[in-house]
Short mmCIF file of C-alpha atoms and ligand atoms in Angstrom, two decimals:
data_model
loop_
_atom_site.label_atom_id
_atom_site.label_comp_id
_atom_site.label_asym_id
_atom_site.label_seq_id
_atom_site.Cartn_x
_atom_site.Cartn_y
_atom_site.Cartn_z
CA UNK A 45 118.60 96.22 107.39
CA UNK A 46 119.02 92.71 105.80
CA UNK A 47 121.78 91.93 103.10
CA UNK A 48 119.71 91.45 99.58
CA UNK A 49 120.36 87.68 98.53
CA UNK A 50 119.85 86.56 95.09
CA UNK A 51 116.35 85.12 96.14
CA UNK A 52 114.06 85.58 99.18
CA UNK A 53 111.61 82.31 98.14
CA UNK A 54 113.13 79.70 98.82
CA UNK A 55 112.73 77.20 101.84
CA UNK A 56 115.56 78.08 103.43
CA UNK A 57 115.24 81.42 103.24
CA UNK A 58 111.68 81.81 104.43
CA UNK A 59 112.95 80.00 107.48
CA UNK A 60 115.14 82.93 108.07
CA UNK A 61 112.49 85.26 107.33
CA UNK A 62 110.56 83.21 109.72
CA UNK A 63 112.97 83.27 112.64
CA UNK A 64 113.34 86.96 112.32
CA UNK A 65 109.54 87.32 113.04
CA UNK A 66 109.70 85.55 115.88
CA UNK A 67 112.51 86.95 117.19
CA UNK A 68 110.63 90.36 116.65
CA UNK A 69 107.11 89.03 117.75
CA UNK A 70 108.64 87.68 121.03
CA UNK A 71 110.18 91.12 122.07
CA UNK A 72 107.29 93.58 120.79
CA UNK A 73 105.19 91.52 122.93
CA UNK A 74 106.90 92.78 125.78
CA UNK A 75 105.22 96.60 124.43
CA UNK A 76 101.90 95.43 124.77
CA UNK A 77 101.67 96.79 128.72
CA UNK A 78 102.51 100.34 127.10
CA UNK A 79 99.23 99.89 125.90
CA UNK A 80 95.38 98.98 126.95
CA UNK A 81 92.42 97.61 125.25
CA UNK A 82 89.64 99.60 124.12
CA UNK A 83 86.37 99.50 126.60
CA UNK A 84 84.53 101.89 125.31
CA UNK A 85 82.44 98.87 123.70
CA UNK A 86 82.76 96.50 126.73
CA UNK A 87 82.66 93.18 124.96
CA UNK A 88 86.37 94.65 123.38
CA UNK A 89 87.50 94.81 127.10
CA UNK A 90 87.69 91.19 127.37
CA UNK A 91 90.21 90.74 124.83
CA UNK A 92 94.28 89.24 125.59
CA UNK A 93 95.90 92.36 126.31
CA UNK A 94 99.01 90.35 125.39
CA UNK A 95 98.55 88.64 122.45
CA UNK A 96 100.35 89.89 118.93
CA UNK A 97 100.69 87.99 116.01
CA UNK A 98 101.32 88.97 112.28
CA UNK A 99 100.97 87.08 109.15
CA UNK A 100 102.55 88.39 106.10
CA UNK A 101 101.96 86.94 102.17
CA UNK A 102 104.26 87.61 99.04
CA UNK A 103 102.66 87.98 95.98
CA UNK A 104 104.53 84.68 95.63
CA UNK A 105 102.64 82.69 97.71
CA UNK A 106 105.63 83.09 100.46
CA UNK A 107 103.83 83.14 103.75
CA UNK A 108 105.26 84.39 107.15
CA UNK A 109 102.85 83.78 110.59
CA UNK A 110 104.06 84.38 114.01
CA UNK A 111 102.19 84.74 117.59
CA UNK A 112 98.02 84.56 118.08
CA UNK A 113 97.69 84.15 114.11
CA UNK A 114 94.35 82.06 114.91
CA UNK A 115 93.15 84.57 116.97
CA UNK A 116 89.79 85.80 115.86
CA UNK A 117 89.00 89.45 116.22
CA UNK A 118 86.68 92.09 114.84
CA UNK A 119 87.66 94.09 111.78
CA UNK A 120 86.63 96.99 113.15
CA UNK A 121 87.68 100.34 111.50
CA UNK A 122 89.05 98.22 108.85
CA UNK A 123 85.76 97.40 107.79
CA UNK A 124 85.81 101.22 106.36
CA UNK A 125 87.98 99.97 103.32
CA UNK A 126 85.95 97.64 102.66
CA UNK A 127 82.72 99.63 102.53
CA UNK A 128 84.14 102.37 100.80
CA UNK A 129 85.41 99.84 98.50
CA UNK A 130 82.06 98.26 98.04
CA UNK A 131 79.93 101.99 98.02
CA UNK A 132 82.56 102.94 95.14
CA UNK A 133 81.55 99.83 92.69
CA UNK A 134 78.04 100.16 93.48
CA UNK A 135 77.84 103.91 92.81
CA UNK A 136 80.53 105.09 91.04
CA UNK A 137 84.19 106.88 92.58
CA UNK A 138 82.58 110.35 91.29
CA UNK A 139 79.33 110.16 93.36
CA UNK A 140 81.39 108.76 96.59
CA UNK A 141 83.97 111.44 96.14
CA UNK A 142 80.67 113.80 95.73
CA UNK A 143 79.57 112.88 99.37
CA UNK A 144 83.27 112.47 101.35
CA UNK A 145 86.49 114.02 100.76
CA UNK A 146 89.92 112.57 101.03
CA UNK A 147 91.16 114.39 103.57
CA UNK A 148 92.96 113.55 107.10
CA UNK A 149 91.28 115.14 109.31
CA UNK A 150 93.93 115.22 112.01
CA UNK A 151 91.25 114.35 114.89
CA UNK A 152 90.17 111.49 116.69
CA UNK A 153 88.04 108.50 114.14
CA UNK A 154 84.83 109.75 116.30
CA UNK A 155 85.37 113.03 115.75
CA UNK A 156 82.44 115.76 114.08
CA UNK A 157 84.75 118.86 114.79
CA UNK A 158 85.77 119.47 111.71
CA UNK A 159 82.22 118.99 109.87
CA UNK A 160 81.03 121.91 112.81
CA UNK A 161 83.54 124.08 113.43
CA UNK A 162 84.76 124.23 109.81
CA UNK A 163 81.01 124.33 108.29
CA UNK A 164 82.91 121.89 105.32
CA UNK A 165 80.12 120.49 102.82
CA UNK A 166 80.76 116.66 103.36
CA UNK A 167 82.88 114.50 105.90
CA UNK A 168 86.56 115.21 105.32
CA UNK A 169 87.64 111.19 104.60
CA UNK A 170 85.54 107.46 104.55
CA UNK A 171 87.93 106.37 107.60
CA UNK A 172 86.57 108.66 110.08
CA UNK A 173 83.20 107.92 111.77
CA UNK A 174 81.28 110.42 109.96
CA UNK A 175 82.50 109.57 106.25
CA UNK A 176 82.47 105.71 107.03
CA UNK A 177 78.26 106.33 108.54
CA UNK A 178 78.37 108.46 105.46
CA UNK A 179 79.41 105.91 103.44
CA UNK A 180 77.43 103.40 105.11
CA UNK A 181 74.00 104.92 104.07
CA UNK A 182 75.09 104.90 100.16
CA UNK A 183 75.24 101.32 99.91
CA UNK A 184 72.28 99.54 98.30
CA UNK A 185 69.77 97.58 99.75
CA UNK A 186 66.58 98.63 101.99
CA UNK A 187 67.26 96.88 105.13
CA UNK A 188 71.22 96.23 106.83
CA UNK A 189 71.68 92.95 105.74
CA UNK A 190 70.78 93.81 102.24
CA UNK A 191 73.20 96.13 102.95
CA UNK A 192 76.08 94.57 104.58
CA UNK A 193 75.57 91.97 101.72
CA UNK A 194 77.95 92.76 99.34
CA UNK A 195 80.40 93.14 101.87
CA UNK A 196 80.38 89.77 102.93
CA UNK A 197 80.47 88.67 98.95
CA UNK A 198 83.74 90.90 98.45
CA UNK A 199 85.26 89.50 101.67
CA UNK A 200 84.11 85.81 100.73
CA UNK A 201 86.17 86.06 97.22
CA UNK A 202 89.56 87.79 99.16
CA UNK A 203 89.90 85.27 102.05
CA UNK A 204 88.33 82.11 100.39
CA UNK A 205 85.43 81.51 103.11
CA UNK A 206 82.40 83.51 104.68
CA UNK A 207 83.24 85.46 107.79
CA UNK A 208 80.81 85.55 110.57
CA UNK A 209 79.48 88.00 112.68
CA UNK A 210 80.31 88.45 116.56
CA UNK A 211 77.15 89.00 118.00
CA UNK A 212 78.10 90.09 121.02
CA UNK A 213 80.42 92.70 119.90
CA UNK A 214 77.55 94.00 117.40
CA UNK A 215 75.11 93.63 120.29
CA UNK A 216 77.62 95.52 122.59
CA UNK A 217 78.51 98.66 120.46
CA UNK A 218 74.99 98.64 119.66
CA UNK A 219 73.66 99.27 122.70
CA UNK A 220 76.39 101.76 124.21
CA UNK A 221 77.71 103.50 121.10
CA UNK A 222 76.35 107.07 121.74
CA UNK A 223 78.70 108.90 119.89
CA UNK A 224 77.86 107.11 116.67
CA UNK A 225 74.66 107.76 117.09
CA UNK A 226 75.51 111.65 118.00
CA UNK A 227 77.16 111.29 114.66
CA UNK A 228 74.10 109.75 113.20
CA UNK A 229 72.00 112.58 114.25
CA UNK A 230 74.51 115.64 113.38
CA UNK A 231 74.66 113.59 109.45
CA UNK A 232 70.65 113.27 109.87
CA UNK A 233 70.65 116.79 110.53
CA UNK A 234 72.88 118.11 108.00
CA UNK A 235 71.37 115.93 105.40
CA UNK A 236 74.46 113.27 104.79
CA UNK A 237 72.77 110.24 105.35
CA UNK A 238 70.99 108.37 102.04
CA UNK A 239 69.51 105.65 103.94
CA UNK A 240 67.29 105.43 107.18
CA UNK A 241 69.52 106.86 110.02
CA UNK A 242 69.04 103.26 112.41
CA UNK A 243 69.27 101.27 109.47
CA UNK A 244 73.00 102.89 108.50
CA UNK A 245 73.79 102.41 112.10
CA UNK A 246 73.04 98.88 112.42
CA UNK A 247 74.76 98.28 109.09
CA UNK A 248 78.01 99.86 110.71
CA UNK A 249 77.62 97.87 113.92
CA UNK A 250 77.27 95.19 112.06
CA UNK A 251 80.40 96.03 109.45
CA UNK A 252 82.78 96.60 112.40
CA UNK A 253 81.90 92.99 114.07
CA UNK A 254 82.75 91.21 111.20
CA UNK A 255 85.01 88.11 112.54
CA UNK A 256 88.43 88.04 110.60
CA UNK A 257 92.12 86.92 111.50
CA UNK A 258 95.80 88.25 110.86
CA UNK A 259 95.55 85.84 107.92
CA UNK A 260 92.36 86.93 106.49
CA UNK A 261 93.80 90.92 106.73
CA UNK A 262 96.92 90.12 104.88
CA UNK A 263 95.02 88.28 101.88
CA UNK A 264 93.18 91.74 101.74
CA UNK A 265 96.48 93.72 101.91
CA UNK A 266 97.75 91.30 99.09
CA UNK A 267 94.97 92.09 97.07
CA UNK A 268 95.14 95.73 97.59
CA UNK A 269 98.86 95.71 97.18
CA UNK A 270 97.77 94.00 93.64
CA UNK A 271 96.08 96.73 92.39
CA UNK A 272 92.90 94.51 93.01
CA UNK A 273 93.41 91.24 91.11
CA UNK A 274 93.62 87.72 92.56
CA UNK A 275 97.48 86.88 92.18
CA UNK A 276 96.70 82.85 91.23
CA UNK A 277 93.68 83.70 88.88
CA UNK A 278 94.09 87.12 87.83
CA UNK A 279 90.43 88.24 88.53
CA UNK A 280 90.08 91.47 88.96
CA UNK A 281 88.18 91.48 92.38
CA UNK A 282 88.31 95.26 92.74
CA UNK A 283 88.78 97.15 90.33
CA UNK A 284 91.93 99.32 90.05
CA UNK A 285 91.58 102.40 90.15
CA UNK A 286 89.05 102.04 93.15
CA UNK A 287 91.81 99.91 94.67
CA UNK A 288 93.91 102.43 94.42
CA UNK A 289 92.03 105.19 95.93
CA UNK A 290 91.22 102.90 98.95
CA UNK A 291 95.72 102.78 99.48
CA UNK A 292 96.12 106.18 98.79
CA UNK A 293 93.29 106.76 101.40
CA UNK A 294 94.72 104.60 103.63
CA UNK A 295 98.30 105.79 103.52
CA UNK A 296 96.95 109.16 104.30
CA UNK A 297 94.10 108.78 106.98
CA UNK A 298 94.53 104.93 107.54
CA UNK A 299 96.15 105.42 111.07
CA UNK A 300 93.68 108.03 112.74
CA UNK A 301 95.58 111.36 113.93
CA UNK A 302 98.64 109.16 113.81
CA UNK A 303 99.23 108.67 110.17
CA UNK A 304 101.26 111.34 109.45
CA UNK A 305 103.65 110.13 111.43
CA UNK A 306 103.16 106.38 110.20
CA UNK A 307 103.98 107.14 106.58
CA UNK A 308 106.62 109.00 107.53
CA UNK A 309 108.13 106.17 109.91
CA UNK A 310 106.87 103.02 108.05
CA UNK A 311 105.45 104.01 104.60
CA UNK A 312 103.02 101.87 103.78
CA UNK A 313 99.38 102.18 102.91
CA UNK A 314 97.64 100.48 106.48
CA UNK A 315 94.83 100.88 108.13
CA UNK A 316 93.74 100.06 111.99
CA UNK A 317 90.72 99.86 114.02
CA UNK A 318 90.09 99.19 117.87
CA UNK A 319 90.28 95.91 118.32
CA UNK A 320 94.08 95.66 117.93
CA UNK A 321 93.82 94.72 113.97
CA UNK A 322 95.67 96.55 111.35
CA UNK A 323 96.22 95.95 107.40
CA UNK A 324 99.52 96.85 105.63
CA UNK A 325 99.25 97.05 101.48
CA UNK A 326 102.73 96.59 100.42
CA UNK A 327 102.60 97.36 96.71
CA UNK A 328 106.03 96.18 95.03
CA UNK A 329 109.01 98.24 95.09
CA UNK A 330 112.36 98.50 93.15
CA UNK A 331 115.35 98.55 94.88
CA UNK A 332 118.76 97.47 93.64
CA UNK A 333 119.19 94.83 96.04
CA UNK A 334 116.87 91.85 96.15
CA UNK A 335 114.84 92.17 99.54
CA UNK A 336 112.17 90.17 100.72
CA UNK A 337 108.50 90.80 99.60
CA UNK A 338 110.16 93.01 96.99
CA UNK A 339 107.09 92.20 94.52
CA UNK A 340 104.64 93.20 97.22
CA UNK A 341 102.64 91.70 100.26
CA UNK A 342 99.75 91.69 102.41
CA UNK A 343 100.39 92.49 105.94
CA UNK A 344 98.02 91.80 108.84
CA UNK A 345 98.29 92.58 112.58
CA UNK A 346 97.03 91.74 115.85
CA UNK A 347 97.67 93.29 119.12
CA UNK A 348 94.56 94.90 120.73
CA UNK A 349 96.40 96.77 123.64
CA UNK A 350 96.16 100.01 121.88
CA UNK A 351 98.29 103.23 122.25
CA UNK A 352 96.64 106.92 123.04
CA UNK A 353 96.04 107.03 119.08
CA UNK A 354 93.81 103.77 119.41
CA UNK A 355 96.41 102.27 117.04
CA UNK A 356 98.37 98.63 118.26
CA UNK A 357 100.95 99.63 120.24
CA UNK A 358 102.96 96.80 119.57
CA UNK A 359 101.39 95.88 116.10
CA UNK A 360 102.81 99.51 114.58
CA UNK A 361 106.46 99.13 117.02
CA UNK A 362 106.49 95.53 115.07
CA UNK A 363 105.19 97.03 111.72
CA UNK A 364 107.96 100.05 112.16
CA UNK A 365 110.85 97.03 112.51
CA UNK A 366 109.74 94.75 109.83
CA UNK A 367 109.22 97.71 107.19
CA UNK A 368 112.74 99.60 108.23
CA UNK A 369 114.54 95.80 108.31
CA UNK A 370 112.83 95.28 105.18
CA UNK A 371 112.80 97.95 103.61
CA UNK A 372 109.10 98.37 103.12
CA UNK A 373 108.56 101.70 102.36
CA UNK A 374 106.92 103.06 99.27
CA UNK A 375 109.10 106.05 99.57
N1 LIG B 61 83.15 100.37 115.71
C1 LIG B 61 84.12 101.33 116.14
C2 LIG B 61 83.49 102.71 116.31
O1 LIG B 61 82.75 103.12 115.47
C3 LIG B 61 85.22 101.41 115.13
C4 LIG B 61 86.23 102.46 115.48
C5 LIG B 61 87.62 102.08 115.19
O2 LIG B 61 87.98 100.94 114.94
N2 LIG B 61 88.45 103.07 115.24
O3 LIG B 61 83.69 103.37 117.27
#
């Protein structure tokens, strides 16, 4: 682990930090062939099975980037923070909580087992498939992008600009998604679903397209790790106790069937998705020594070869290093 210094912001010593993460960057990258991109939506298949890059912002302002940080990519799985997120100030926590638990399921994100076998009474957590379709259908609005909407608004205020849509990523898990729309049918069935069952599926195509970069994730992360207020203005841009359901959430189903063992090895409130992405919510920490980040940080993470989890398999090796070097944990 690093020695605590009397301050982690200056120039100098972000150059250290910097050098570190490149150091680390450079040889995680060589873990990427332990891994392989997702297919299963063939426009993900054409993705740089190599590329990692990570960007990491203080609440300070103190920024760290290293590898493919321009790299676009789509959000996702992560989009299901941000929808769950959005559902919970348009409808209230108690009515979400009403409709999905907040439980890890210990399954696969596509999963209905547990919702069958199990006969349960709503889908076990919002970051599975069936909660996130779930919470899809809440969301206001008649058509998907009166839907998707708000998303977009929430995302435009965290990372300064308007993300776009990929197209061809929406177009491509649109048209060979059949387990989603399984899942559609089985929620249709059971009576789940509040909106149109196409509609809530083309809002979810739509939500997991959504064009962001390592950058844009860790502004999110900061914001999360913030309790939901803008660290220049002090806006609160989600508000807190929603913001902290959404890291609780996330530090307890965040990393599919994996994140058992990802709070136990890294600690910190993340959540991935299949294109390689994931976002870290590093809320501050107290320590006796002064370490970096100690007053929190967003963490985002590229690396779209993906492990048998469908988690980075370098992006959580790199996260694993950074948060034990660091001392990241929220434990
Ligand atoms: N759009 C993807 C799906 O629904 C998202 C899954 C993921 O990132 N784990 O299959």
């Amino acid at each position: 682990m690093v020695q605590g210094i009397a301050n982690w912001s200056t120039e100098q010593s972000r150059e250290w930090l910097q050098s570190y993460v490149d150091d680390w960057v450079a040889f995680y990258r060589k873990h990427t062939g332990d891994g392989k991109v997702a297919t299963y939506i063939p426009e993900l298949a054409k993705a740089n099975p190599d590329a990692l890059g990570i960007t990491i912002i203080g609440k300070n302002g103190l920024t760290v980037r290293s590898g493919e940080v321009d790299e676009p990519f789509t959000i996702q799985s992560i989009s299901k923070v941000l929808s769950f997120i959005v559902a919970c100030m348009e409808r209230g926590v108690a009515y979400m909580l009403d409709r999905v638990d907040v439980e890890p399921t210990g399954e696969a994100f596509n999963s209905i087992m547990h919702l069958e076998m199990k006969q349960v009474k709503k889908p076990l957590n919002p970051f599975v498939n069936a909660g996130a379709i779930t919470v899809t259908s809440t969301l206001n609005g008649r058509t998907s992008d009166e839907k998707i909407e708000p998303i977009f608004a929430l995302l435009e205020k965290i990372i300064g600009y308007r993300p776009s849509l990929d197209i061809d990523v929406y177009e491509s898990e649109r048209d060979s998604s059949m387990r989603n729309r399984a899942i559609g049918y089985y929620l249709l069935e059971t009576g789940y679903l509040e909106s149109d069952m196409n509609t809530t599926l083309e809002t979810y195509f739509k939500q997991c397209s959504i064009k962001v970069t390592v950058d844009d994730l860790a502004r999110i992360g900061l914001i999360l790790a913030n309790d939901g207020e803008d660290i220049d203005t002090f806006e609160e841009i989600i508000p807190r106790p929603i913001a902290r359901i959404a890291k609780a959430l996330m530090l307890t189903c965040g990393m599919y069937d994996a994140s058992g063992k990802f709070a136990t090895y890294v600690g910190i409130p993340a959540k991935s998705g299949v294109s390689g992405g994931i976002i870290g919510a590093v809320p501050p920490r107290v320590r006796e020594e002064v370490l970096p980040f100690m007053e929190g940080c967003g963490i985002g993470v590229y690396g779209p070869a993906l492990d048998d989890n469908g988690n980075s398999v370098s992006g959580i090796r790199l996260l694993r290093h950074v948060a034990s070097q660091w001392d990241l944990s929220i434990f």
